[in-house]
Amino acid sequence: MNSLSPEEQQNVALSEFPEILQKEEKKPQEHHLPELRNHGGKVVMRMAPSPSGPLHIGHSRMAILNDEYVRRYGGELILRIEDTNPANIDPFAYEQIPRDLEWLGVRVDRIVIQSDRMEIYYQEARKLIEMGKIYACTCKTEEFKAKLLKSIACPHRDQDISINLKAFENATAGKTKSKEAAFVVKTDLDHPNPSVRDWIAFRVLDHPHPRHGDKYHLYPLMNFSVAVDDHLLGLTHVIRGKDHINNTEKQKYIFRYNGWTLPEYYHYGLVNFPDVILKTSIIKKGIQAGQFSGWDDIRLGTIMAFRKRGYRKETFRKYWIDSGMREIDSEFSKEIFNSINKSFIDNTTPRLFFVRNPVVLRIDNLNASGVDIPNHPTNRELGHRHYDIRYDTRIAVSSDDWTSLQPGDTIRLKDFCNIRKTSDGAEFAGKEMVKGIPIIQWVPDPEIQFTVYRPDGTSDTGFVEKYIQNGSGLFQFERYGYVNKGSDSAGYFLHR
RNA sequence: GCUCCGGUGGUGUAGCACGGUCAAGCAUUAGGGACUCUCAAUCCCCCGACUCGGGUCCAAAUCCCGACCGGAGCACCA
């Protein structure tokens, strides 16, 4: 069977086992996301990154999952920038996050910045204080924790509402010192999970905010502002990482006290990214120390870095849709990701020869006047490139190829001619294709030095064809890999 | 330690809500082959999994219990 050509194989299958082919025609097995619960028509969804830095590959999952569902059902996708911790903000992120999302093809309908909504959180807090659901606590952090661990109420828990209100006004007015007071949501002191018992909703913090300077002194913690916004923004479904499961439990108390309807929650499993640098704190330090060139350093796992290397946005989407929304933790597969990416680029990417660690040869008796090389093995639309060849044209090959040969060995310069290695150089060995001999890439009249930077921090340098100057974007360097051109002399390695 | 969640081939998943059509599908990787002036693409073939032990049932990957393993959270980060 294997000795037949593909068409012959097809024919045999067709005549002898028609049911096999029919079966395959049934469905191309497109992966798709499950239906959402209670999605009565339109949905309102959100993604909520903190502006500690640009988005990375991990964020892309949440962005694409949410975007996919809003596209499917219609509705609204909100980008909510969660900047209620002024100590962990990189102002650059405010502008870069929307750019990252746009590049990913995520359609954001509305941007909400939490620090612009402080008065709303204060208002909601006052309401809950008046309802007796939030109290001001002036315990020391350690005492507070210790008590909760034993399910013991702290002395402030039942103090008069007027005291709590007064404390709140003092705190918002900046009359309270950091750590001197916190505002706590009453939940259930007997809740099995100690972290859900009476959790802190606001903290006093004197740290300048990049957007608001010293205007605010009392900041909501994530669980409070998220709950309030999820309701006020009309969220119908929330999709986020499993690390938020416990937060969901806490947030539900705010919904319950206000009589608000809960959104449907989904939590996808955590993804482990081996060998990918994602932590913004590490990246920041590295950039400051000059170890990384910036947020788009190709050694990083940021969206900017993937983009710089030439990945297609479609790859992110397909990868995350394929991964689904299961709650199991998983490992990011670079192999699958790259394979998906290749399927998007292969047919439209022009080929070029690149010889790293080059050896420049003069070929004795070179008998040719010119050569045309196709830019793609099957896609004719990409045309071809032409070189004039003289008897003394110098030719570069990769030493990786050349040094493995013995004098007398013959190889073929792809799409051109055969050469034979001699004791001190090379000689012409005919133009006709000889089956079975190795075929290598080559560069005539080598002039253009090119360096390929690789994501592992290494680089390769050699000669590339001069036609690199005529194009931009992606090339496939034959037998080497895909490279995204940065300039006429350097580029970034994408994948094989 | 406590709380919660989860365990399908090397990797990513489908199936599990309503047990039989699943001696388990797809993709990727590894291997073999066809084709090919790339060690690419394409095509064909092939290796490979329901964590374990009990239970319910005519029938369990699917339901129940236990064990084991893994993950997350554990309070002034998001």
mmCIF file with all atom_site columns, N, CA and C in Angstrom, chain A residues 340-367:
data_model
loop_
_atom_site.group_PDB
_atom_site.id
_atom_site.type_symbol
_atom_site.label_atom_id
_atom_site.label_alt_id
_atom_site.label_comp_id
_atom_site.label_asym_id
_atom_site.label_entity_id
_atom_site.label_seq_id
_atom_site.pdbx_PDB_ins_code
_atom_site.Cartn_x
_atom_site.Cartn_y
_atom_site.Cartn_z
_atom_site.occupancy
_atom_site.B_iso_or_equiv
_atom_site.pdbx_formal_charge
_atom_site.auth_seq_id
_atom_site.auth_comp_id
_atom_site.auth_asym_id
_atom_site.auth_atom_id
_atom_site.pdbx_PDB_model_num
ATOM 1  N N  . ILE A 1 340 ? 0.350  24.378 14.919  1.00 0.00 ? 340 ILE A N  1
ATOM 2  C CA . ILE A 1 340 ? -0.822 25.147 14.491  1.00 0.00 ? 340 ILE A CA 1
ATOM 3  C C  . ILE A 1 340 ? -0.352 26.376 13.717  1.00 0.00 ? 340 ILE A C  1
ATOM 4  N N  . ASN A 1 341 ? 0.642  27.025 14.266  1.00 0.00 ? 341 ASN A N  1
ATOM 5  C CA . ASN A 1 341 ? 1.127  28.241 13.610  1.00 0.00 ? 341 ASN A CA 1
ATOM 6  C C  . ASN A 1 341 ? 1.657  27.943 12.212  1.00 0.00 ? 341 ASN A C  1
ATOM 7  N N  . LYS A 1 342 ? 2.380  26.833 12.109  1.00 0.00 ? 342 LYS A N  1
ATOM 8  C CA . LYS A 1 342 ? 2.940  26.459 10.819  1.00 0.00 ? 342 LYS A CA 1
ATOM 9  C C  . LYS A 1 342 ? 1.842  26.268 9.789   1.00 0.00 ? 342 LYS A C  1
ATOM 10 N N  . SER A 1 343 ? 0.735  25.681 10.230  1.00 0.00 ? 343 SER A N  1
ATOM 11 C CA . SER A 1 343 ? -0.345 25.422 9.282   1.00 0.00 ? 343 SER A CA 1
ATOM 12 C C  . SER A 1 343 ? -0.914 26.732 8.729   1.00 0.00 ? 343 SER A C  1
ATOM 13 N N  . PHE A 1 344 ? -0.780 27.798 9.488   1.00 0.00 ? 344 PHE A N  1
ATOM 14 C CA . PHE A 1 344 ? -1.283 29.081 9.002   1.00 0.00 ? 344 PHE A CA 1
ATOM 15 C C  . PHE A 1 344 ? -0.310 29.776 8.061   1.00 0.00 ? 344 PHE A C  1
ATOM 16 N N  . ILE A 1 345 ? 0.972  29.546 8.249   1.00 0.00 ? 345 ILE A N  1
ATOM 17 C CA . ILE A 1 345 ? 1.950  30.332 7.494   1.00 0.00 ? 345 ILE A CA 1
ATOM 18 C C  . ILE A 1 345 ? 2.618  29.595 6.349   1.00 0.00 ? 345 ILE A C  1
ATOM 19 N N  . ASP A 1 346 ? 2.625  28.270 6.418   1.00 0.00 ? 346 ASP A N  1
ATOM 20 C CA . ASP A 1 346 ? 3.500  27.548 5.502   1.00 0.00 ? 346 ASP A CA 1
ATOM 21 C C  . ASP A 1 346 ? 3.261  27.862 4.035   1.00 0.00 ? 346 ASP A C  1
ATOM 22 N N  . ASN A 1 347 ? 2.018  27.917 3.661   1.00 0.00 ? 347 ASN A N  1
ATOM 23 C CA . ASN A 1 347 ? 1.714  28.028 2.239   1.00 0.00 ? 347 ASN A CA 1
ATOM 24 C C  . ASN A 1 347 ? 1.938  29.427 1.663   1.00 0.00 ? 347 ASN A C  1
ATOM 25 N N  . THR A 1 348 ? 2.126  30.387 2.521   1.00 0.00 ? 348 THR A N  1
ATOM 26 C CA . THR A 1 348 ? 2.269  31.751 2.001   1.00 0.00 ? 348 THR A CA 1
ATOM 27 C C  . THR A 1 348 ? 3.622  32.372 2.333   1.00 0.00 ? 348 THR A C  1
ATOM 28 N N  . THR A 1 349 ? 4.487  31.595 2.946   1.00 0.00 ? 349 THR A N  1
ATOM 29 C CA . THR A 1 349 ? 5.771  32.154 3.345   1.00 0.00 ? 349 THR A CA 1
ATOM 30 C C  . THR A 1 349 ? 6.850  31.858 2.314   1.00 0.00 ? 349 THR A C  1
ATOM 31 N N  . PRO A 1 350 ? 7.487  32.886 1.772   1.00 0.00 ? 350 PRO A N  1
ATOM 32 C CA . PRO A 1 350 ? 8.533  32.650 0.783   1.00 0.00 ? 350 PRO A CA 1
ATOM 33 C C  . PRO A 1 350 ? 9.770  31.982 1.395   1.00 0.00 ? 350 PRO A C  1
ATOM 34 N N  . ARG A 1 351 ? 10.377 31.147 0.610   1.00 0.00 ? 351 ARG A N  1
ATOM 35 C CA . ARG A 1 351 ? 11.590 30.461 1.027   1.00 0.00 ? 351 ARG A CA 1
ATOM 36 C C  . ARG A 1 351 ? 12.814 31.278 0.637   1.00 0.00 ? 351 ARG A C  1
ATOM 37 N N  . LEU A 1 352 ? 13.855 31.086 1.387   1.00 0.00 ? 352 LEU A N  1
ATOM 38 C CA . LEU A 1 352 ? 15.110 31.770 1.111   1.00 0.00 ? 352 LEU A CA 1
ATOM 39 C C  . LEU A 1 352 ? 16.222 30.888 1.661   1.00 0.00 ? 352 LEU A C  1
ATOM 40 N N  . PHE A 1 353 ? 17.428 31.069 1.098   1.00 0.00 ? 353 PHE A N  1
ATOM 41 C CA . PHE A 1 353 ? 18.548 30.291 1.620   1.00 0.00 ? 353 PHE A CA 1
ATOM 42 C C  . PHE A 1 353 ? 19.343 31.117 2.613   1.00 0.00 ? 353 PHE A C  1
ATOM 43 N N  . PHE A 1 354 ? 19.712 30.454 3.671   1.00 0.00 ? 354 PHE A N  1
ATOM 44 C CA . PHE A 1 354 ? 20.527 31.069 4.717   1.00 0.00 ? 354 PHE A CA 1
ATOM 45 C C  . PHE A 1 354 ? 21.584 30.041 5.076   1.00 0.00 ? 354 PHE A C  1
ATOM 46 N N  . VAL A 1 355 ? 22.844 30.460 5.070   1.00 0.00 ? 355 VAL A N  1
ATOM 47 C CA . VAL A 1 355 ? 23.897 29.523 5.466   1.00 0.00 ? 355 VAL A CA 1
ATOM 48 C C  . VAL A 1 355 ? 24.588 30.060 6.710   1.00 0.00 ? 355 VAL A C  1
ATOM 49 N N  . ARG A 1 356 ? 24.417 29.336 7.783   1.00 0.00 ? 356 ARG A N  1
ATOM 50 C CA . ARG A 1 356 ? 25.056 29.830 9.002   1.00 0.00 ? 356 ARG A CA 1
ATOM 51 C C  . ARG A 1 356 ? 26.476 29.272 9.069   1.00 0.00 ? 356 ARG A C  1
ATOM 52 N N  . ASN A 1 357 ? 27.297 29.942 9.795   1.00 0.00 ? 357 ASN A N  1
ATOM 53 C CA . ASN A 1 357 ? 28.717 29.573 9.875   1.00 0.00 ? 357 ASN A CA 1
ATOM 54 C C  . ASN A 1 357 ? 29.250 29.257 8.486   1.00 0.00 ? 357 ASN A C  1
ATOM 55 N N  . PRO A 1 358 ? 29.233 30.245 7.592   1.00 0.00 ? 358 PRO A N  1
ATOM 56 C CA . PRO A 1 358 ? 29.447 29.930 6.178   1.00 0.00 ? 358 PRO A CA 1
ATOM 57 C C  . PRO A 1 358 ? 30.894 29.577 5.810   1.00 0.00 ? 358 PRO A C  1
ATOM 58 N N  . VAL A 1 359 ? 30.988 28.795 4.736   1.00 0.00 ? 359 VAL A N  1
ATOM 59 C CA . VAL A 1 359 ? 32.250 28.540 4.055   1.00 0.00 ? 359 VAL A CA 1
ATOM 60 C C  . VAL A 1 359 ? 32.054 29.087 2.650   1.00 0.00 ? 359 VAL A C  1
ATOM 61 N N  . VAL A 1 360 ? 32.980 29.938 2.194   1.00 0.00 ? 360 VAL A N  1
ATOM 62 C CA . VAL A 1 360 ? 32.827 30.502 0.859   1.00 0.00 ? 360 VAL A CA 1
ATOM 63 C C  . VAL A 1 360 ? 33.701 29.712 -0.106  1.00 0.00 ? 360 VAL A C  1
ATOM 64 N N  . LEU A 1 361 ? 33.078 29.262 -1.192  1.00 0.00 ? 361 LEU A N  1
ATOM 65 C CA . LEU A 1 361 ? 33.779 28.388 -2.128  1.00 0.00 ? 361 LEU A CA 1
ATOM 66 C C  . LEU A 1 361 ? 33.910 29.052 -3.485  1.00 0.00 ? 361 LEU A C  1
ATOM 67 N N  . ARG A 1 362 ? 35.007 28.725 -4.171  1.00 0.00 ? 362 ARG A N  1
ATOM 68 C CA . ARG A 1 362 ? 35.072 29.014 -5.595  1.00 0.00 ? 362 ARG A CA 1
ATOM 69 C C  . ARG A 1 362 ? 34.995 27.682 -6.279  1.00 0.00 ? 362 ARG A C  1
ATOM 70 N N  . ILE A 1 363 ? 34.147 27.586 -7.248  1.00 0.00 ? 363 ILE A N  1
ATOM 71 C CA . ILE A 1 363 ? 33.902 26.282 -7.850  1.00 0.00 ? 363 ILE A CA 1
ATOM 72 C C  . ILE A 1 363 ? 34.617 26.193 -9.185  1.00 0.00 ? 363 ILE A C  1
ATOM 73 N N  . ASP A 1 364 ? 35.522 25.246 -9.283  1.00 0.00 ? 364 ASP A N  1
ATOM 74 C CA . ASP A 1 364 ? 36.284 25.064 -10.516 1.00 0.00 ? 364 ASP A CA 1
ATOM 75 C C  . ASP A 1 364 ? 35.358 24.606 -11.635 1.00 0.00 ? 364 ASP A C  1
ATOM 76 N N  . ASN A 1 365 ? 35.614 25.165 -12.789 1.00 0.00 ? 365 ASN A N  1
ATOM 77 C CA . ASN A 1 365 ? 34.885 24.790 -14.005 1.00 0.00 ? 365 ASN A CA 1
ATOM 78 C C  . ASN A 1 365 ? 33.387 25.063 -13.919 1.00 0.00 ? 365 ASN A C  1
ATOM 79 N N  . LEU A 1 366 ? 33.040 26.021 -13.139 1.00 0.00 ? 366 LEU A N  1
ATOM 80 C CA . LEU A 1 366 ? 31.616 26.327 -12.990 1.00 0.00 ? 366 LEU A CA 1
ATOM 81 C C  . LEU A 1 366 ? 31.037 26.714 -14.341 1.00 0.00 ? 366 LEU A C  1
ATOM 82 N N  . ASN A 1 367 ? 30.058 25.968 -14.767 1.00 0.00 ? 367 ASN A N  1
ATOM 83 C CA . ASN A 1 367 ? 29.529 26.147 -16.113 1.00 0.00 ? 367 ASN A CA 1
ATOM 84 C C  . ASN A 1 367 ? 28.043 26.471 -16.048 1.00 0.00 ? 367 ASN A C  1
#
